[in-house]
Amino acid sequence: MKRNQLLDSINRVVVKLGTPVLTTEDNRLDTSRMEELVEQFVWLRKKGIQLAIVTSGAIVAGMRSLGLRIRPKNLAKLQAAASVGQSQLMRIYERLFKERGLIVGQILLTKDILTERERYLNVRNTFSSLFSSNVIPIINENDSVAVDEIKFGDNDTLSALVTNLVEADLLIILSDVDGLYTNYPGEGKLLFRVREISPEIEELAKRTGSSKSIGGMITKIEAAKTVTKEGKMMLIANGRKAEVIKKIFAGKKIGTLFLPE
Ligand code: GLU
């Protein structure tokens, strides 16, 4: 099946925006890139596709405001940065969507939704209610309160769980890499399609990384396993490239698409 045929059937999509997509080299939130992405999200909504966004960027943005040049090791400082950055992020998303007639809702999650049934069901109901009210959920880990026991740890993992939770058909992970390569990024060939997450694929993932993202390729492959096992697709693409969402939905050969198991 061709890419555009596969993507034609998408009704609901989760898009994960990594820190390298949302922030500049000097750790500011990149509002012009955010605006370009929001325009494409609005375009998706107009096509009748429902959307949830998993956003990173809070900690790096908060670090900048608090004058921290390197990621603090101290938990309280890290959580303070997350607290400051998260509200900055939401303010920007809210304004950009509002200018285009759409409402957003913030959801901050901790991992205990996976172990406590009642919490899980509650969150699921909240999501359905947001979707039926035409609100775009914007999700992040609740970094300012999460401690190790209740942490997802990275947003690749979180976005995969959210994809299954909201029963989306596709997870798009936007980062600063073009996808999965057969060798180091830029060397080897870009894999356009992965049918099965074999040990060889996992081996390739170990060679790729990015200085700002927490997970690198390993957590992305884990995310792919989580969603493809549930019959959903996942796509990794470069969120720093112009019109990336539109190109994906036009069926252009960009990024790496993982097919459902
Ligand atoms: N939740 C973190 C933040 O907002 C990002 C985690 C990640 O990028 O995986 O800064």
Short mmCIF file of C-alpha atoms and ligand atoms in Angstrom, two decimals:
data_model
loop_
_atom_site.label_atom_id
_atom_site.label_comp_id
_atom_site.label_asym_id
_atom_site.label_seq_id
_atom_site.Cartn_x
_atom_site.Cartn_y
_atom_site.Cartn_z
CA MET A 1 0.00 0.00 0.00
CA LYS A 2 1.21 3.50 -0.78
CA ARG A 3 1.80 6.01 1.99
CA ASN A 4 -1.06 8.27 1.03
CA GLN A 5 -3.45 5.30 1.03
CA LEU A 6 -2.28 4.39 4.53
CA LEU A 7 -2.67 7.97 5.73
CA ASP A 8 -6.08 8.44 4.12
CA SER A 9 -7.66 6.33 6.82
CA ILE A 10 -6.38 8.45 9.73
CA ASN A 11 -9.10 9.94 11.93
CA ARG A 12 -7.13 10.82 15.02
CA VAL A 13 -3.44 11.62 15.35
CA VAL A 14 -1.08 12.34 18.25
CA VAL A 15 1.86 14.61 17.42
CA LYS A 16 4.84 14.73 19.75
CA LEU A 17 6.97 17.86 19.52
CA GLY A 18 10.46 17.36 20.89
CA THR A 19 12.53 19.98 22.67
CA PRO A 20 14.90 20.42 19.67
CA VAL A 21 11.89 21.36 17.52
CA LEU A 22 10.47 23.87 19.98
CA THR A 23 13.60 25.63 21.20
CA THR A 24 16.41 27.60 19.59
CA GLU A 25 20.14 27.03 20.05
CA ASP A 26 20.14 29.55 22.91
CA ASN A 27 17.25 27.79 24.68
CA ARG A 28 14.44 30.18 23.82
CA LEU A 29 11.04 28.90 22.77
CA ASP A 30 10.97 29.17 18.99
CA THR A 31 7.67 30.96 18.55
CA SER A 32 7.93 31.26 14.78
CA ARG A 33 8.39 27.52 14.41
CA MET A 34 5.54 26.96 16.87
CA GLU A 35 3.35 29.21 14.74
CA GLU A 36 4.23 27.34 11.57
CA LEU A 37 3.33 24.06 13.26
CA VAL A 38 0.09 25.39 14.72
CA GLU A 39 -0.97 26.54 11.24
CA GLN A 40 -0.51 23.00 10.00
CA PHE A 41 -2.44 21.60 12.99
CA VAL A 42 -5.32 23.90 12.13
CA TRP A 43 -5.11 22.65 8.54
CA LEU A 44 -5.36 19.07 9.87
CA ARG A 45 -8.44 19.95 11.92
CA LYS A 46 -10.03 21.47 8.81
CA LYS A 47 -9.49 18.16 7.06
CA GLY A 48 -11.55 16.59 9.85
CA ILE A 49 -8.61 14.91 11.58
CA GLN A 50 -8.65 15.01 15.38
CA LEU A 51 -5.46 15.94 17.08
CA ALA A 52 -3.67 15.76 20.42
CA ILE A 53 -0.25 17.29 20.97
CA VAL A 54 2.41 15.98 23.32
CA THR A 55 4.77 18.86 23.95
CA SER A 56 8.28 18.95 25.35
CA GLY A 57 10.32 22.10 25.79
CA ALA A 58 9.17 23.10 29.26
CA ILE A 59 12.37 22.37 31.14
CA VAL A 60 14.68 23.99 28.59
CA ALA A 61 12.47 27.10 28.35
CA GLY A 62 12.31 27.36 32.15
CA MET A 63 16.07 26.98 32.44
CA ARG A 64 16.52 29.97 30.19
CA SER A 65 14.18 32.12 32.31
CA LEU A 66 15.89 31.07 35.53
CA GLY A 67 19.33 31.82 34.10
CA LEU A 68 20.42 28.17 34.15
CA ARG A 69 22.77 27.29 31.32
CA ILE A 70 23.01 23.59 31.95
CA ARG A 71 20.29 21.20 32.98
CA PRO A 72 20.24 21.19 36.79
CA LYS A 73 20.97 17.91 38.58
CA ASN A 74 19.11 19.08 41.65
CA LEU A 75 15.52 17.80 41.43
CA ALA A 76 13.86 20.84 42.98
CA LYS A 77 15.66 23.17 40.55
CA LEU A 78 14.72 21.00 37.61
CA GLN A 79 11.12 20.96 38.73
CA ALA A 80 11.13 24.72 39.21
CA ALA A 81 12.37 25.10 35.62
CA ALA A 82 9.60 22.80 34.41
CA SER A 83 7.02 24.83 36.30
CA VAL A 84 8.18 28.13 34.77
CA GLY A 85 8.61 26.73 31.26
CA GLN A 86 5.31 24.85 31.17
CA SER A 87 3.23 27.96 31.66
CA GLN A 88 5.24 29.82 29.01
CA LEU A 89 4.63 27.01 26.55
CA MET A 90 0.90 26.93 27.20
CA ARG A 91 0.57 30.68 26.89
CA ILE A 92 2.06 30.51 23.40
CA TYR A 93 -0.01 27.53 22.26
CA GLU A 94 -3.15 29.09 23.63
CA ARG A 95 -2.57 32.37 21.80
CA LEU A 96 -1.59 30.75 18.50
CA PHE A 97 -4.62 28.44 18.43
CA LYS A 98 -7.01 31.11 19.67
CA GLU A 99 -5.96 33.45 16.85
CA ARG A 100 -7.11 30.67 14.52
CA GLY A 101 -10.38 30.00 16.33
CA LEU A 102 -9.42 26.89 18.31
CA ILE A 103 -9.33 26.15 22.02
CA VAL A 104 -6.64 24.11 23.76
CA GLY A 105 -6.70 22.23 27.06
CA GLN A 106 -3.66 21.31 29.14
CA ILE A 107 -3.20 17.80 30.51
CA LEU A 108 -0.20 17.04 32.71
CA LEU A 109 0.26 13.34 33.39
CA THR A 110 2.16 11.15 35.79
CA LYS A 111 2.73 7.45 35.35
CA ASP A 112 0.33 6.36 38.08
CA ILE A 113 -2.49 6.58 35.52
CA LEU A 114 -1.13 3.26 34.29
CA THR A 115 -1.31 1.48 37.61
CA GLU A 116 -4.43 3.03 39.11
CA ARG A 117 -7.44 1.97 37.13
CA GLU A 118 -9.70 4.73 38.34
CA ARG A 119 -7.20 7.43 37.35
CA TYR A 120 -6.77 5.82 33.97
CA LEU A 121 -10.49 5.80 33.31
CA ASN A 122 -10.82 9.38 34.50
CA VAL A 123 -8.11 10.60 32.15
CA ARG A 124 -9.65 8.68 29.30
CA ASN A 125 -12.99 10.35 29.96
CA THR A 126 -11.34 13.75 30.11
CA PHE A 127 -9.79 13.15 26.70
CA SER A 128 -13.08 12.05 25.14
CA SER A 129 -14.80 15.06 26.57
CA LEU A 130 -12.12 17.38 25.16
CA PHE A 131 -12.35 15.75 21.73
CA SER A 132 -16.12 15.97 21.66
CA SER A 133 -15.93 19.66 22.61
CA ASN A 134 -13.52 20.24 19.74
CA VAL A 135 -10.71 21.19 22.13
CA ILE A 136 -7.11 20.30 21.28
CA PRO A 137 -5.48 18.50 24.22
CA ILE A 138 -1.88 19.56 24.89
CA ILE A 139 -0.09 17.04 27.03
CA ASN A 140 3.18 16.93 28.91
CA GLU A 141 4.54 14.97 31.80
CA ASN A 142 3.79 16.70 35.10
CA ASP A 143 7.49 17.35 35.57
CA SER A 144 7.16 19.79 38.44
CA VAL A 145 5.68 17.15 40.76
CA ALA A 146 6.82 13.84 39.26
CA VAL A 147 9.44 11.87 41.20
CA ASP A 148 11.09 8.66 39.96
CA GLU A 149 8.29 6.34 41.08
CA ILE A 150 5.65 8.09 39.00
CA LYS A 151 7.75 9.29 36.07
CA PHE A 152 7.40 8.37 32.43
CA GLY A 153 10.88 9.85 32.06
CA ASP A 154 10.65 10.99 28.46
CA ASN A 155 7.97 12.21 26.11
CA ASP A 156 8.50 9.52 23.45
CA THR A 157 7.25 6.97 25.96
CA LEU A 158 4.51 9.30 27.13
CA SER A 159 3.30 10.03 23.58
CA ALA A 160 3.09 6.31 22.75
CA LEU A 161 0.97 5.66 25.83
CA VAL A 162 -1.25 8.64 25.01
CA THR A 163 -1.69 7.33 21.44
CA ASN A 164 -3.02 4.04 22.80
CA LEU A 165 -5.06 5.74 25.51
CA VAL A 166 -6.92 8.05 23.11
CA GLU A 167 -7.08 5.36 20.43
CA ALA A 168 -5.38 7.45 17.79
CA ASP A 169 -4.48 5.78 14.48
CA LEU A 170 -1.09 7.39 14.15
CA LEU A 171 1.67 8.86 16.32
CA ILE A 172 3.97 11.39 14.66
CA ILE A 173 7.19 12.08 16.55
CA LEU A 174 8.81 15.29 15.38
CA SER A 175 12.44 15.71 16.33
CA ASP A 176 15.62 17.14 14.79
CA VAL A 177 16.46 13.98 12.87
CA ASP A 178 14.97 12.98 9.51
CA GLY A 179 14.14 9.48 10.69
CA LEU A 180 15.91 6.19 11.22
CA TYR A 181 19.07 5.69 9.19
CA THR A 182 20.91 2.52 8.23
CA ASN A 183 23.99 4.16 9.72
CA TYR A 184 24.78 7.39 11.59
CA PRO A 185 22.35 10.17 10.62
CA GLY A 186 23.30 11.69 7.31
CA GLU A 187 25.54 8.71 6.52
CA GLY A 188 23.63 5.55 5.58
CA LYS A 189 20.21 5.51 3.98
CA LEU A 190 17.01 6.79 5.52
CA LEU A 191 14.56 3.96 6.10
CA PHE A 192 11.17 5.05 4.79
CA ARG A 193 9.24 2.12 6.07
CA VAL A 194 9.75 -0.35 8.91
CA ARG A 195 7.51 -3.42 8.81
CA GLU A 196 8.88 -5.14 11.87
CA ILE A 197 10.99 -3.93 14.77
CA SER A 198 13.71 -6.53 14.48
CA PRO A 199 16.89 -6.73 16.59
CA GLU A 200 18.70 -5.10 13.63
CA ILE A 201 16.37 -2.10 13.81
CA GLU A 202 16.98 -1.79 17.54
CA GLU A 203 20.72 -1.92 16.88
CA LEU A 204 20.45 0.99 14.41
CA ALA A 205 18.61 3.04 17.00
CA LYS A 206 21.55 2.89 19.36
CA ARG A 207 23.70 4.88 16.93
CA THR A 208 21.45 7.90 16.73
CA GLY A 209 20.99 10.71 19.17
CA SER A 210 20.43 14.40 19.65
CA SER A 211 22.04 16.68 22.18
CA LYS A 212 18.80 18.18 23.48
CA SER A 213 16.33 15.34 23.38
CA ILE A 214 16.21 13.05 26.36
CA GLY A 215 15.45 9.80 24.64
CA GLY A 216 17.26 9.84 21.31
CA MET A 217 16.32 7.05 18.93
CA ILE A 218 16.12 4.25 21.50
CA THR A 219 13.02 5.59 23.26
CA LYS A 220 11.48 6.32 19.83
CA ILE A 221 11.85 2.69 18.82
CA GLU A 222 10.35 1.64 22.14
CA ALA A 223 7.46 4.01 21.43
CA ALA A 224 7.06 2.42 18.00
CA LYS A 225 6.80 -0.99 19.64
CA THR A 226 4.15 0.24 22.07
CA VAL A 227 1.89 1.64 19.37
CA THR A 228 2.42 -0.86 16.55
CA LYS A 229 1.56 -3.67 18.96
CA GLU A 230 -1.86 -2.03 19.36
CA GLY A 231 -2.35 -1.86 15.59
CA LYS A 232 -1.38 1.79 15.20
CA MET A 233 1.24 3.45 13.00
CA MET A 234 4.11 5.67 14.01
CA LEU A 235 6.16 8.11 11.98
CA ILE A 236 9.43 9.82 12.92
CA ALA A 237 10.20 12.99 10.96
CA ASN A 238 12.19 16.18 11.19
CA GLY A 239 10.06 18.89 12.82
CA ARG A 240 12.52 21.59 11.85
CA LYS A 241 11.67 21.22 8.19
CA ALA A 242 9.01 23.49 6.71
CA GLU A 243 5.48 22.15 6.15
CA VAL A 244 6.39 18.77 7.56
CA ILE A 245 2.84 17.83 8.62
CA LYS A 246 1.35 18.80 5.27
CA LYS A 247 4.01 16.83 3.44
CA ILE A 248 3.38 13.77 5.59
CA PHE A 249 -0.33 13.85 4.85
CA ALA A 250 0.33 14.42 1.16
CA GLY A 251 2.04 11.04 1.26
CA LYS A 252 5.50 12.48 0.50
CA LYS A 253 8.36 10.15 1.25
CA ILE A 254 9.74 11.82 4.34
CA GLY A 255 10.57 10.34 7.71
CA THR A 256 10.36 6.71 8.82
CA LEU A 257 6.96 5.08 8.97
CA PHE A 258 6.46 2.09 11.30
CA LEU A 259 3.63 -0.16 10.20
CA PRO A 260 1.20 -1.81 12.65
CA GLU A 261 2.27 -5.22 13.85
N1 GLU B 1 8.77 16.83 29.76
C1 GLU B 1 10.03 17.43 29.37
C2 GLU B 1 9.86 18.92 29.13
O1 GLU B 1 8.77 19.40 28.91
C3 GLU B 1 10.60 16.84 28.11
C4 GLU B 1 10.85 15.38 28.14
C5 GLU B 1 11.33 14.87 26.80
O2 GLU B 1 11.69 15.66 25.95
O3 GLU B 1 11.33 13.67 26.56
O4 GLU B 1 10.83 19.64 29.14
#
